[in-house]
Structure formats: C-alpha cells, structure tokens
Amino acid sequence: MDWAAHILEWANADHKRLRPVDIVEEYKQVIFDELDLMRETANASSLRRNFANSTQLYVPEVYWEYSRTNLMVMERIYGTQCTDLITLKKHNTNLKSLAETGVEIFFTQVFEHNFFHADMHPGNVYVSLDNPERPSYIALDMAIMGSLTREDQFY
C-alpha cells in the first residue's frame, strides 16, 4: 500500500491532493496500535473504570498480570450480539430500552468521559440477557478508542 500510494502521488497531481501517502501512514499507525494488546488492556481498564457504577454498560475485567503486547487476558462474558434479534426477542428483550441505553452510553462516553469506543460494530457490542426489561450492553475489543477536543465536542 505504501508503494502504491507513492506511485499515485508521483504519477498524477490530482492524486497528490488526496494525500494517499498520508492516508496509508495513518492507516498503518491505526493497525499497529490495534495490534498492541497492552494498549488495548489499558483502554479496557479505563473504560471499565469510567462505567464502574453503571448498569448500562459492562466492561469485562482485564488481567494485567497475564497480558502482554501480543496477549490480552480478560474475564469471560456471557451475552448475545446486539444484532441477534432472534435471541433478543426469544428472551423478551425490551428493544426500545436497549436502543435508548445505547444512545445514552454513546453520549456519556463522548460528552462526559471524552473517551469513547471508536470501533462499535456488532462483533464488539454484546447484550446481557440477565435483565431483558432493562437490558445492558457489554463492550469488547477496546483497541480503538477516541477522544475529542473541546471544540469538536461543542460542534
């Protein structure tokens, strides 16, 4: 990708304005950051601390003593993927409450904690089936987290 980006910039001035070399460099940094499991362990610990008293979001405990840059050990969780509507309906999960809770969690992360899960696809967001009327989420894969400047938060 690095080689192709340099060729694109070299070959055509229109391509240079798209900054393919910069894009590839940023992508490379994101990938290397995501592969550093000690960084993910720290992110998970921070997110867990932020939601320690929450009934809306559960973040599994990480076991620092067993984790390394290439290994992350965390508490086993039980839940179902947020997109598994068949299972959620089978357990009479209140989907309206689940949706509202998801929005509240997101806004709490962004505007209160300024530390948010930036990779919230269905594989990283589970739902606890413990209390179907007031369902809660379980966060996984905290490799990519974000924060905003005050100006971006205000915007």
PDB file of C-alpha atoms in Angstrom:
ATOM      1  CA  MET A   1       0.000   0.000   0.000  1.00  0.00           C
ATOM      2  CA  ASP A   2       2.876   2.333   0.822  1.00  0.00           C
ATOM      3  CA  TRP A   3       4.485   1.730  -2.557  1.00  0.00           C
ATOM      4  CA  ALA A   4       1.173   2.221  -4.414  1.00  0.00           C
ATOM      5  CA  ALA A   5       0.464   5.475  -2.543  1.00  0.00           C
ATOM      6  CA  HIS A   6       3.855   6.886  -3.541  1.00  0.00           C
ATOM      7  CA  ILE A   7       3.285   5.894  -7.167  1.00  0.00           C
ATOM      8  CA  LEU A   8      -0.155   7.551  -7.149  1.00  0.00           C
ATOM      9  CA  GLU A   9       1.274  10.807  -5.806  1.00  0.00           C
ATOM     10  CA  TRP A  10       4.170  10.732  -8.238  1.00  0.00           C
ATOM     11  CA  ALA A  11       2.069   9.860 -11.292  1.00  0.00           C
ATOM     12  CA  ASN A  12      -0.679  12.430 -11.098  1.00  0.00           C
ATOM     13  CA  ALA A  13      -1.087  15.840  -9.454  1.00  0.00           C
ATOM     14  CA  ASP A  14      -4.819  15.188  -8.927  1.00  0.00           C
ATOM     15  CA  HIS A  15      -3.953  12.117  -6.865  1.00  0.00           C
ATOM     16  CA  LYS A  16      -1.478  14.109  -4.753  1.00  0.00           C
ATOM     17  CA  ARG A  17      -4.240  16.350  -3.412  1.00  0.00           C
ATOM     18  CA  LEU A  18      -5.921  13.222  -1.976  1.00  0.00           C
ATOM     19  CA  ARG A  19      -2.733  12.603   0.069  1.00  0.00           C
ATOM     20  CA  PRO A  20      -2.574   8.805  -0.370  1.00  0.00           C
ATOM     21  CA  VAL A  21       0.830   8.584   1.371  1.00  0.00           C
ATOM     22  CA  ASP A  22      -0.568  10.331   4.453  1.00  0.00           C
ATOM     23  CA  ILE A  23      -3.659   8.107   4.428  1.00  0.00           C
ATOM     24  CA  VAL A  24      -1.587   4.928   4.239  1.00  0.00           C
ATOM     25  CA  GLU A  25       0.681   6.185   7.030  1.00  0.00           C
ATOM     26  CA  GLU A  26      -2.301   6.902   9.272  1.00  0.00           C
ATOM     27  CA  TYR A  27      -3.844   3.517   8.462  1.00  0.00           C
ATOM     28  CA  LYS A  28      -0.528   1.835   9.288  1.00  0.00           C
ATOM     29  CA  GLN A  29      -0.436   3.586  12.677  1.00  0.00           C
ATOM     30  CA  VAL A  30      -4.028   2.527  13.474  1.00  0.00           C
ATOM     31  CA  ILE A  31      -3.231  -1.098  12.607  1.00  0.00           C
ATOM     32  CA  PHE A  32      -0.071  -1.161  14.738  1.00  0.00           C
ATOM     33  CA  ASP A  33      -1.935   0.488  17.621  1.00  0.00           C
ATOM     34  CA  GLU A  34      -4.714  -2.088  17.327  1.00  0.00           C
ATOM     35  CA  LEU A  35      -2.195  -4.924  17.448  1.00  0.00           C
ATOM     36  CA  ASP A  36      -0.632  -3.628  20.686  1.00  0.00           C
ATOM     37  CA  LEU A  37      -2.668  -5.548  23.235  1.00  0.00           C
ATOM     38  CA  MET A  38      -1.141  -3.705  26.201  1.00  0.00           C
ATOM     39  CA  ARG A  39      -2.649  -0.523  24.771  1.00  0.00           C
ATOM     40  CA  GLU A  40      -5.981  -2.323  24.454  1.00  0.00           C
ATOM     41  CA  THR A  41      -5.635  -3.608  28.020  1.00  0.00           C
ATOM     42  CA  ALA A  42      -5.124  -0.023  29.232  1.00  0.00           C
ATOM     43  CA  ASN A  43      -8.100   1.187  27.181  1.00  0.00           C
ATOM     44  CA  ALA A  44     -10.319  -1.567  28.573  1.00  0.00           C
ATOM     45  CA  SER A  45      -9.258  -0.736  32.127  1.00  0.00           C
ATOM     46  CA  SER A  46     -10.026   2.957  31.599  1.00  0.00           C
ATOM     47  CA  LEU A  47     -13.414   2.272  30.039  1.00  0.00           C
ATOM     48  CA  ARG A  48     -14.228  -0.178  32.849  1.00  0.00           C
ATOM     49  CA  ARG A  49     -13.293   2.453  35.439  1.00  0.00           C
ATOM     50  CA  ASN A  50     -15.484   5.033  33.673  1.00  0.00           C
ATOM     51  CA  PHE A  51     -18.504   2.707  33.835  1.00  0.00           C
ATOM     52  CA  ALA A  52     -17.728   1.033  37.174  1.00  0.00           C
ATOM     53  CA  ASN A  53     -21.064   2.060  38.715  1.00  0.00           C
ATOM     54  CA  SER A  54     -23.117   1.756  35.545  1.00  0.00           C
ATOM     55  CA  THR A  55     -25.989  -0.618  34.978  1.00  0.00           C
ATOM     56  CA  GLN A  56     -25.949   0.277  31.266  1.00  0.00           C
ATOM     57  CA  LEU A  57     -22.520  -0.885  30.130  1.00  0.00           C
ATOM     58  CA  TYR A  58     -20.372  -3.696  31.425  1.00  0.00           C
ATOM     59  CA  VAL A  59     -16.683  -3.830  30.552  1.00  0.00           C
ATOM     60  CA  PRO A  60     -15.007  -7.145  31.378  1.00  0.00           C
ATOM     61  CA  GLU A  61     -12.104  -7.042  33.790  1.00  0.00           C
ATOM     62  CA  VAL A  62      -8.677  -7.465  32.241  1.00  0.00           C
ATOM     63  CA  TYR A  63      -5.965  -9.455  33.946  1.00  0.00           C
ATOM     64  CA  TRP A  64      -2.819  -7.350  33.662  1.00  0.00           C
ATOM     65  CA  GLU A  65      -0.555  -9.982  35.192  1.00  0.00           C
ATOM     66  CA  TYR A  66      -1.252 -12.363  32.296  1.00  0.00           C
ATOM     67  CA  SER A  67      -1.412  -9.808  29.469  1.00  0.00           C
ATOM     68  CA  ARG A  68       1.432  -8.905  27.114  1.00  0.00           C
ATOM     69  CA  THR A  69       1.818  -6.849  23.929  1.00  0.00           C
ATOM     70  CA  ASN A  70       0.661  -9.907  21.979  1.00  0.00           C
ATOM     71  CA  LEU A  71      -1.777 -11.398  24.521  1.00  0.00           C
ATOM     72  CA  MET A  72      -4.716  -9.919  26.395  1.00  0.00           C
ATOM     73  CA  VAL A  73      -6.464 -11.957  29.064  1.00  0.00           C
ATOM     74  CA  MET A  74      -9.854 -10.808  30.249  1.00  0.00           C
ATOM     75  CA  GLU A  75     -12.875 -12.028  32.129  1.00  0.00           C
ATOM     76  CA  ARG A  76     -15.208 -14.342  30.254  1.00  0.00           C
ATOM     77  CA  ILE A  77     -18.555 -12.755  29.470  1.00  0.00           C
ATOM     78  CA  TYR A  78     -21.932 -14.173  28.534  1.00  0.00           C
ATOM     79  CA  GLY A  79     -24.289 -12.362  26.227  1.00  0.00           C
ATOM     80  CA  THR A  80     -25.501 -12.191  22.679  1.00  0.00           C
ATOM     81  CA  GLN A  81     -24.504  -9.976  19.782  1.00  0.00           C
ATOM     82  CA  CYS A  82     -26.586  -6.822  19.555  1.00  0.00           C
ATOM     83  CA  THR A  83     -27.698  -7.824  16.043  1.00  0.00           C
ATOM     84  CA  ASP A  84     -29.000 -11.247  17.086  1.00  0.00           C
ATOM     85  CA  LEU A  85     -32.651 -10.203  17.083  1.00  0.00           C
ATOM     86  CA  ILE A  86     -33.916 -13.778  17.201  1.00  0.00           C
ATOM     87  CA  THR A  87     -32.180 -14.421  20.532  1.00  0.00           C
ATOM     88  CA  LEU A  88     -33.061 -10.977  21.894  1.00  0.00           C
ATOM     89  CA  LYS A  89     -36.750 -11.468  21.048  1.00  0.00           C
ATOM     90  CA  LYS A  90     -36.708 -15.030  22.398  1.00  0.00           C
ATOM     91  CA  HIS A  91     -35.585 -13.568  25.755  1.00  0.00           C
ATOM     92  CA  ASN A  92     -38.248 -10.812  25.551  1.00  0.00           C
ATOM     93  CA  THR A  93     -35.607  -8.098  25.454  1.00  0.00           C
ATOM     94  CA  ASN A  94     -37.057  -4.593  25.556  1.00  0.00           C
ATOM     95  CA  LEU A  95     -35.594  -3.331  22.264  1.00  0.00           C
ATOM     96  CA  LYS A  96     -36.779   0.244  22.802  1.00  0.00           C
ATOM     97  CA  SER A  97     -34.968   0.376  26.133  1.00  0.00           C
ATOM     98  CA  LEU A  98     -31.919  -1.242  24.550  1.00  0.00           C
ATOM     99  CA  ALA A  99     -31.786   1.414  21.815  1.00  0.00           C
ATOM    100  CA  GLU A 100     -32.219   4.274  24.300  1.00  0.00           C
ATOM    101  CA  THR A 101     -29.493   2.822  26.511  1.00  0.00           C
ATOM    102  CA  GLY A 102     -27.131   2.608  23.539  1.00  0.00           C
ATOM    103  CA  VAL A 103     -27.604   6.292  22.782  1.00  0.00           C
ATOM    104  CA  GLU A 104     -27.085   7.238  26.448  1.00  0.00           C
ATOM    105  CA  ILE A 105     -23.881   5.183  26.628  1.00  0.00           C
ATOM    106  CA  PHE A 106     -22.528   6.824  23.489  1.00  0.00           C
ATOM    107  CA  PHE A 107     -23.258  10.358  24.697  1.00  0.00           C
ATOM    108  CA  THR A 108     -21.838   9.587  28.138  1.00  0.00           C
ATOM    109  CA  GLN A 109     -18.612   8.354  26.558  1.00  0.00           C
ATOM    110  CA  VAL A 110     -18.274  11.325  24.225  1.00  0.00           C
ATOM    111  CA  PHE A 111     -19.512  14.233  26.326  1.00  0.00           C
ATOM    112  CA  GLU A 112     -18.941  13.188  29.938  1.00  0.00           C
ATOM    113  CA  HIS A 113     -15.840  10.977  29.816  1.00  0.00           C
ATOM    114  CA  ASN A 114     -14.369  12.192  26.500  1.00  0.00           C
ATOM    115  CA  PHE A 115     -13.108   8.642  25.978  1.00  0.00           C
ATOM    116  CA  PHE A 116     -15.195   6.539  23.640  1.00  0.00           C
ATOM    117  CA  HIS A 117     -15.201   3.174  21.945  1.00  0.00           C
ATOM    118  CA  ALA A 118     -14.426   4.020  18.327  1.00  0.00           C
ATOM    119  CA  ASP A 119     -14.996   0.576  16.798  1.00  0.00           C
ATOM    120  CA  MET A 120     -18.547  -0.267  17.789  1.00  0.00           C
ATOM    121  CA  HIS A 121     -19.554  -2.826  15.192  1.00  0.00           C
ATOM    122  CA  PRO A 122     -21.800  -5.769  16.166  1.00  0.00           C
ATOM    123  CA  GLY A 123     -18.855  -8.060  16.897  1.00  0.00           C
ATOM    124  CA  ASN A 124     -17.700  -5.693  19.638  1.00  0.00           C
ATOM    125  CA  VAL A 125     -21.055  -4.952  21.270  1.00  0.00           C
ATOM    126  CA  TYR A 126     -22.907  -7.662  23.143  1.00  0.00           C
ATOM    127  CA  VAL A 127     -26.125  -7.536  25.129  1.00  0.00           C
ATOM    128  CA  SER A 128     -26.502  -9.097  28.546  1.00  0.00           C
ATOM    129  CA  LEU A 129     -29.591 -11.292  28.780  1.00  0.00           C
ATOM    130  CA  ASP A 130     -29.690 -11.053  32.610  1.00  0.00           C
ATOM    131  CA  ASN A 131     -32.422  -8.389  32.732  1.00  0.00           C
ATOM    132  CA  PRO A 132     -34.450  -8.337  29.465  1.00  0.00           C
ATOM    133  CA  GLU A 133     -36.727  -5.487  30.575  1.00  0.00           C
ATOM    134  CA  ARG A 134     -33.751  -3.203  31.324  1.00  0.00           C
ATOM    135  CA  PRO A 135     -31.073  -4.665  29.047  1.00  0.00           C
ATOM    136  CA  SER A 136     -27.449  -3.618  29.278  1.00  0.00           C
ATOM    137  CA  TYR A 137     -24.528  -3.745  26.889  1.00  0.00           C
ATOM    138  CA  ILE A 138     -21.154  -5.457  27.151  1.00  0.00           C
ATOM    139  CA  ALA A 139     -18.200  -3.771  25.453  1.00  0.00           C
ATOM    140  CA  LEU A 140     -15.454  -5.810  23.819  1.00  0.00           C
ATOM    141  CA  ASP A 141     -12.365  -5.040  21.742  1.00  0.00           C
ATOM    142  CA  MET A 142     -11.196  -1.698  23.087  1.00  0.00           C
ATOM    143  CA  ALA A 143      -8.219  -1.446  20.716  1.00  0.00           C
ATOM    144  CA  ILE A 144      -9.515   1.689  19.004  1.00  0.00           C
ATOM    145  CA  MET A 145     -10.691   4.383  21.381  1.00  0.00           C
ATOM    146  CA  GLY A 146     -11.181   8.061  20.711  1.00  0.00           C
ATOM    147  CA  SER A 147     -11.395  11.432  22.346  1.00  0.00           C
ATOM    148  CA  LEU A 148     -12.334  14.860  21.054  1.00  0.00           C
ATOM    149  CA  THR A 149     -11.090  18.360  21.539  1.00  0.00           C
ATOM    150  CA  ARG A 150     -13.437  20.692  23.423  1.00  0.00           C
ATOM    151  CA  GLU A 151     -14.152  22.466  20.125  1.00  0.00           C
ATOM    152  CA  ASP A 152     -15.164  19.194  18.460  1.00  0.00           C
ATOM    153  CA  GLN A 153     -17.330  18.265  21.426  1.00  0.00           C
ATOM    154  CA  PHE A 154     -19.052  21.648  21.242  1.00  0.00           C
ATOM    155  CA  TYR A 155     -19.506  21.377  17.473  1.00  0.00           C
TER     156      TYR A 155
END
